[in-house]
PDB file of C-alpha atoms in Angstrom:
ATOM      1  CA  ASN A  20     124.550  75.994 127.237  1.00 75.00           C
ATOM      2  CA  ASP A  21     126.078  78.871 129.191  1.00 78.00           C
ATOM      3  CA  LYS A  22     126.918  80.767 125.983  1.00 72.00           C
ATOM      4  CA  VAL A  23     123.385  80.310 124.644  1.00 70.00           C
ATOM      5  CA  ASN A  24     121.938  81.547 127.953  1.00 79.00           C
ATOM      6  CA  ASN A  25     124.186  84.630 127.755  1.00 80.00           C
ATOM      7  CA  LEU A  26     122.946  85.349 124.241  1.00 74.00           C
ATOM      8  CA  VAL A  27     119.308  84.959 125.302  1.00 77.00           C
ATOM      9  CA  GLU A  28     119.942  87.358 128.190  1.00 85.00           C
ATOM     10  CA  SER A  29     121.551  89.817 125.769  1.00 80.00           C
ATOM     11  CA  LEU A  30     118.523  89.571 123.495  1.00 79.00           C
ATOM     12  CA  ILE A  31     116.148  90.268 126.385  1.00 85.00           C
ATOM     13  CA  VAL A  32     118.255  93.189 127.644  1.00 88.00           C
ATOM     14  CA  ALA A  33     118.398  94.675 124.148  1.00 83.00           C
ATOM     15  CA  LEU A  34     114.619  94.408 123.802  1.00 84.00           C
ATOM     16  CA  ILE A  35     114.106  96.076 127.189  1.00 89.00           C
ATOM     17  CA  VAL A  36     116.462  98.922 126.226  1.00 89.00           C
ATOM     18  CA  VAL A  37     114.556  99.472 122.978  1.00 86.00           C
ATOM     19  CA  VAL A  38     111.200  99.534 124.771  1.00 87.00           C
ATOM     20  CA  VAL A  39     112.489 101.945 127.453  1.00 92.00           C
ATOM     21  CA  LEU A  40     113.854 104.295 124.785  1.00 91.00           C
ATOM     22  CA  LEU A  41     110.519 104.166 122.966  1.00 87.00           C
ATOM     23  CA  ILE A  42     108.663 104.994 126.180  1.00 90.00           C
ATOM     24  CA  PHE A  43     110.649 108.227 126.425  1.00 90.00           C
ATOM     25  CA  THR A  44     110.376 109.161 122.749  1.00 88.00           C
ATOM     26  CA  LEU A  45     106.934 107.951 121.635  1.00 84.00           C
ATOM     27  CA  GLY A  46     104.997 106.993 124.769  1.00 87.00           C
ATOM     28  CA  TRP A  47     104.222 103.880 126.770  1.00 90.00           C
ATOM     29  CA  ARG A  48     101.388 102.659 124.550  1.00 91.00           C
ATOM     30  CA  GLU A  49     103.492 102.967 121.438  1.00 90.00           C
ATOM     31  CA  ALA A  50     106.404 101.198 123.162  1.00 91.00           C
ATOM     32  CA  LEU A  51     104.028  98.419 124.203  1.00 92.00           C
ATOM     33  CA  ILE A  52     102.926  97.975 120.598  1.00 93.00           C
ATOM     34  CA  VAL A  53     106.499  97.728 119.284  1.00 91.00           C
ATOM     35  CA  GLY A  54     107.452  95.558 122.253  1.00 90.00           C
ATOM     36  CA  THR A  55     104.645  93.179 121.295  1.00 92.00           C
ATOM     37  CA  ALA A  56     105.672  93.012 117.650  1.00 91.00           C
ATOM     38  CA  VAL A  57     109.251  91.938 118.413  1.00 89.00           C
ATOM     39  CA  PRO A  58     108.484  88.672 120.289  1.00 89.00           C
ATOM     40  CA  ILE A  59     105.864  87.785 117.674  1.00 92.00           C
ATOM     41  CA  THR A  60     108.460  88.343 114.950  1.00 92.00           C
ATOM     42  CA  PHE A  61     111.099  86.264 116.720  1.00 89.00           C
ATOM     43  CA  GLY A  62     108.556  83.569 117.558  1.00 89.00           C
ATOM     44  CA  LEU A  63     107.566  83.218 113.909  1.00 92.00           C
ATOM     45  CA  THR A  64     111.227  83.174 112.877  1.00 90.00           C
ATOM     46  CA  LEU A  65     112.067  80.442 115.392  1.00 87.00           C
ATOM     47  CA  LEU A  66     108.971  78.484 114.303  1.00 91.00           C
ATOM     48  CA  VAL A  67     110.211  78.481 110.710  1.00 92.00           C
ATOM     49  CA  ASN A  68     113.647  77.411 111.987  1.00 87.00           C
ATOM     50  CA  TYR A  69     112.058  74.554 113.897  1.00 87.00           C
ATOM     51  CA  VAL A  70     109.947  73.436 110.928  1.00 91.00           C
ATOM     52  CA  THR A  71     112.915  73.521 108.538  1.00 87.00           C
ATOM     53  CA  GLY A  72     115.245  71.706 110.944  1.00 85.00           C
ATOM     54  CA  TYR A  73     117.557  74.547 111.996  1.00 80.00           C
ATOM     55  CA  THR A  74     118.605  74.339 115.601  1.00 78.00           C
ATOM     56  CA  ILE A  75     118.815  77.191 118.065  1.00 77.00           C
ATOM     57  CA  ASN A  76     122.522  77.702 118.526  1.00 75.00           C
ATOM     58  CA  ARG A  77     124.850  80.603 119.151  1.00 75.00           C
ATOM     59  CA  VAL A  78     124.911  81.647 115.496  1.00 78.00           C
ATOM     60  CA  THR A  79     121.117  81.590 115.233  1.00 79.00           C
ATOM     61  CA  LEU A  80     120.755  83.656 118.404  1.00 79.00           C
ATOM     62  CA  PHE A  81     123.450  86.052 117.219  1.00 79.00           C
ATOM     63  CA  ALA A  82     121.502  86.506 113.984  1.00 81.00           C
ATOM     64  CA  LEU A  83     118.394  87.376 116.004  1.00 81.00           C
ATOM     65  CA  ILE A  84     120.323  89.865 118.153  1.00 80.00           C
ATOM     66  CA  LEU A  85     121.800  91.378 114.993  1.00 82.00           C
ATOM     67  CA  SER A  86     118.362  91.660 113.450  1.00 85.00           C
ATOM     68  CA  LEU A  87     116.766  93.292 116.524  1.00 84.00           C
ATOM     69  CA  GLY A  88     117.642  96.768 115.296  1.00 85.00           C
ATOM     70  CA  LEU A  89     116.220  95.926 111.887  1.00 88.00           C
ATOM     71  CA  VAL A  90     113.118  94.241 113.305  1.00 90.00           C
ATOM     72  CA  VAL A  91     111.945  97.266 115.283  1.00 90.00           C
ATOM     73  CA  ASP A  92     112.248  99.694 112.369  1.00 91.00           C
ATOM     74  CA  ASP A  93     109.029  98.864 110.526  1.00 92.00           C
ATOM     75  CA  PRO A  94     106.816  98.773 113.625  1.00 93.00           C
ATOM     76  CA  ILE A  95     108.290 102.061 114.863  1.00 93.00           C
ATOM     77  CA  VAL A  96     107.696 103.755 111.513  1.00 94.00           C
ATOM     78  CA  ASN A  97     104.087 102.567 111.426  1.00 94.00           C
ATOM     79  CA  VAL A  98     103.352 103.375 115.075  1.00 94.00           C
ATOM     80  CA  ASP A  99     104.794 106.869 114.762  1.00 93.00           C
ATOM     81  CA  ASN A 100     102.905 107.615 111.562  1.00 94.00           C
ATOM     82  CA  ILE A 101      99.622 106.188 112.877  1.00 94.00           C
ATOM     83  CA  GLN A 102      99.997 108.208 116.059  1.00 92.00           C
ATOM     84  CA  ARG A 103     100.636 111.342 114.006  1.00 93.00           C
ATOM     85  CA  HIS A 104      97.571 110.787 111.811  1.00 93.00           C
ATOM     86  CA  ILE A 105      95.293 110.042 114.751  1.00 91.00           C
ATOM     87  CA  LEU A 106      96.464 113.149 116.601  1.00 90.00           C
ATOM     88  CA  MET A 107      95.947 115.352 113.533  1.00 90.00           C
ATOM     89  CA  ARG A 108      92.248 114.449 113.745  1.00 89.00           C
ATOM     90  CA  ARG A 109      91.600 114.938 110.041  1.00 91.00           C
ATOM     91  CA  GLU A 110      89.908 111.524 109.857  1.00 90.00           C
ATOM     92  CA  LYS A 111      88.296 109.131 112.281  1.00 91.00           C
ATOM     93  CA  PRO A 112      90.839 106.857 114.000  1.00 91.00           C
ATOM     94  CA  LEU A 113      90.177 103.883 111.713  1.00 93.00           C
ATOM     95  CA  GLY A 114      90.565 105.997 108.574  1.00 93.00           C
ATOM     96  CA  ALA A 115      93.644 107.686 110.031  1.00 93.00           C
ATOM     97  CA  THR A 116      95.193 104.291 110.764  1.00 93.00           C
ATOM     98  CA  ILE A 117      94.580 103.033 107.235  1.00 94.00           C
ATOM     99  CA  THR A 118      95.862 106.270 105.684  1.00 94.00           C
ATOM    100  CA  ALA A 119      98.978 106.217 107.843  1.00 95.00           C
ATOM    101  CA  VAL A 120      99.837 102.636 106.916  1.00 95.00           C
ATOM    102  CA  GLN A 121      99.257 103.298 103.210  1.00 95.00           C
ATOM    103  CA  GLU A 122     101.460 106.390 103.401  1.00 95.00           C
ATOM    104  CA  VAL A 123     104.531 104.475 104.587  1.00 95.00           C
ATOM    105  CA  LEU A 124     103.835 101.179 102.808  1.00 95.00           C
ATOM    106  CA  PRO A 125     106.261 101.627  99.865  1.00 95.00           C
ATOM    107  CA  PRO A 126     109.315 102.589 101.966  1.00 94.00           C
ATOM    108  CA  VAL A 127     108.579  99.858 104.525  1.00 94.00           C
ATOM    109  CA  ILE A 128     108.429  97.191 101.825  1.00 95.00           C
ATOM    110  CA  LEU A 129     111.468  98.544  99.992  1.00 95.00           C
ATOM    111  CA  SER A 130     113.556  98.640 103.169  1.00 93.00           C
ATOM    112  CA  THR A 131     112.639  95.007 103.828  1.00 94.00           C
ATOM    113  CA  LEU A 132     113.597  94.015 100.284  1.00 96.00           C
ATOM    114  CA  ALA A 133     116.906  95.892 100.589  1.00 95.00           C
ATOM    115  CA  ILE A 134     117.792  94.004 103.766  1.00 93.00           C
ATOM    116  CA  ILE A 135     116.841  90.664 102.211  1.00 93.00           C
ATOM    117  CA  VAL A 136     118.948  91.386  99.135  1.00 94.00           C
ATOM    118  CA  SER A 137     121.940  92.454 101.227  1.00 92.00           C
ATOM    119  CA  PHE A 138     121.919  89.320 103.420  1.00 89.00           C
ATOM    120  CA  THR A 139     121.150  86.748 100.720  1.00 88.00           C
ATOM    121  CA  PRO A 140     124.749  86.495  99.378  1.00 89.00           C
ATOM    122  CA  MET A 141     125.859  85.213 102.793  1.00 87.00           C
ATOM    123  CA  PHE A 142     123.927  82.035 102.057  1.00 84.00           C
ATOM    124  CA  PHE A 143     126.352  81.176  99.246  1.00 88.00           C
ATOM    125  CA  ILE A 144     129.531  81.382 101.342  1.00 87.00           C
ATOM    126  CA  THR A 145     131.398  78.088 101.230  1.00 87.00           C
ATOM    127  CA  GLY A 146     134.286  76.634 103.164  1.00 86.00           C
ATOM    128  CA  MET A 147     134.721  76.933 106.895  1.00 85.00           C
ATOM    129  CA  MET A 148     132.607  80.083 107.202  1.00 84.00           C
ATOM    130  CA  GLY A 149     129.625  78.631 105.328  1.00 81.00           C
ATOM    131  CA  PRO A 150     128.001  76.897 108.303  1.00 78.00           C
ATOM    132  CA  TYR A 151     128.398  80.057 110.388  1.00 77.00           C
ATOM    133  CA  MET A 152     126.952  82.428 107.817  1.00 82.00           C
ATOM    134  CA  GLY A 153     124.064  80.187 106.736  1.00 80.00           C
ATOM    135  CA  PRO A 154     121.886  80.821 109.795  1.00 81.00           C
ATOM    136  CA  MET A 155     122.459  84.570 109.460  1.00 84.00           C
ATOM    137  CA  ALA A 156     121.592  84.511 105.782  1.00 86.00           C
ATOM    138  CA  ILE A 157     118.325  82.776 106.610  1.00 87.00           C
ATOM    139  CA  ASN A 158     117.311  84.257 109.964  1.00 88.00           C
ATOM    140  CA  VAL A 159     117.894  87.963 109.352  1.00 91.00           C
ATOM    141  CA  PRO A 160     115.757  88.079 106.160  1.00 92.00           C
ATOM    142  CA  LEU A 161     113.134  85.874 107.821  1.00 92.00           C
ATOM    143  CA  ALA A 162     112.970  88.095 110.905  1.00 93.00           C
ATOM    144  CA  VAL A 163     112.755  91.258 108.814  1.00 94.00           C
ATOM    145  CA  THR A 164     110.029  89.748 106.641  1.00 95.00           C
ATOM    146  CA  PHE A 165     107.973  88.738 109.665  1.00 95.00           C
ATOM    147  CA  SER A 166     108.592  92.179 111.167  1.00 95.00           C
ATOM    148  CA  THR A 167     107.116  93.769 108.059  1.00 95.00           C
ATOM    149  CA  VAL A 168     104.141  91.419 108.190  1.00 95.00           C
ATOM    150  CA  CYS A 169     103.591  92.372 111.851  1.00 95.00           C
ATOM    151  CA  ALA A 170     104.044  96.061 111.043  1.00 94.00           C
ATOM    152  CA  LEU A 171     101.346  95.840 108.385  1.00 95.00           C
ATOM    153  CA  THR A 172      98.844  93.689 110.304  1.00 95.00           C
ATOM    154  CA  ILE A 173      99.205  93.474 114.087  1.00 95.00           C
ATOM    155  CA  VAL A 174     100.736  96.918 114.657  1.00 94.00           C
ATOM    156  CA  PRO A 175      97.941  98.881 112.918  1.00 95.00           C
ATOM    157  CA  TRP A 176      95.299  96.864 114.753  1.00 95.00           C
ATOM    158  CA  LEU A 177      96.980  97.444 118.123  1.00 94.00           C
ATOM    159  CA  CYS A 178      97.474 101.128 117.316  1.00 93.00           C
ATOM    160  CA  TYR A 179      93.820 101.516 116.478  1.00 92.00           C
ATOM    161  CA  LYS A 180      92.774  99.742 119.685  1.00 92.00           C
ATOM    162  CA  LEU A 181      95.217 101.566 121.982  1.00 90.00           C
ATOM    163  CA  LEU A 182      95.499 105.016 120.379  1.00 87.00           C
ATOM    164  CA  ARG A 183      92.014 105.773 119.070  1.00 83.00           C
ATOM    165  CA  GLY A 184      91.045 107.481 122.337  1.00 82.00           C
ATOM    166  CA  ARG A 185      93.687 110.112 121.693  1.00 74.00           C
ATOM    167  CA  ALA A 186      91.677 111.482 118.788  1.00 69.00           C
ATOM    168  CA  GLU A 187      89.239 112.979 121.292  1.00 68.00           C
ATOM    169  CA  THR A 188      91.593 113.763 124.168  1.00 60.00           C
ATOM    170  CA  GLY A 189      95.104 114.496 122.949  1.00 53.00           C
ATOM    171  CA  GLY A 190      97.186 116.215 120.369  1.00 50.00           C
ATOM    172  CA  GLY A 191      97.549 119.715 119.097  1.00 45.00           C
ATOM    173  CA  ALA A 192      95.317 121.821 116.930  1.00 40.00           C
ATOM    174  CA  GLU A 193      93.824 120.110 113.920  1.00 42.00           C
ATOM    175  CA  GLY A 194      96.305 119.903 111.091  1.00 42.00           C
ATOM    176  CA  THR A 195      99.227 121.309 113.067  1.00 41.00           C
ATOM    177  CA  LEU A 196     102.125 118.958 112.590  1.00 43.00           C
ATOM    178  CA  GLN A 197     104.378 120.836 114.988  1.00 42.00           C
ATOM    179  CA  ASP A 198     102.294 119.675 117.959  1.00 45.00           C
ATOM    180  CA  VAL A 199     101.805 116.057 116.922  1.00 47.00           C
ATOM    181  CA  THR A 200     105.134 114.824 115.627  1.00 48.00           C
ATOM    182  CA  SER A 201     107.879 113.216 117.608  1.00 47.00           C
ATOM    183  CA  PRO A 202     110.397 115.780 118.892  1.00 45.00           C
ATOM    184  CA  PHE A 203     113.164 113.885 117.101  1.00 45.00           C
ATOM    185  CA  LEU A 204     111.562 114.332 113.675  1.00 43.00           C
ATOM    186  CA  ILE A 205     111.389 118.122 113.787  1.00 39.00           C
TER     187      ILE A 205
END
């Protein structure tokens, strides 16, 4: 029980660190959006575990901690691109949101498929390591899949709701990417 509690604490600390870093790099609204997507992703993953009979143990929690870095990727990519399109003000916020999601859709889906393919062989490990690798082989692809689903549904909706006001108030000159992109992408 103590080990599981330590892993849960580590998961919460890691999520807080990610959100704090996003506040400094993207903004507090964007960090809030990504911070919302992560618990939804993990909740859906744990729900599937519960329905299929997997228990929450140290290996399952370790798989979730391992997947945290992978789970935030898709929402961050979508939030950053939606923010960029809204701030460019070439379209209304709804159109900018849709365009931004469509623009990054192929790489987001391909990155998810690449992660699923790379973790699937762990499911076929036999012997003593089989029971330890099984939860990772299931939970990491599940978490990444749900992260992609969130990044393509909940994240764009939240971005539209929280960032649409920036089309009138913020950003640089119309069409100037230098003023609207993250400083780390330049």
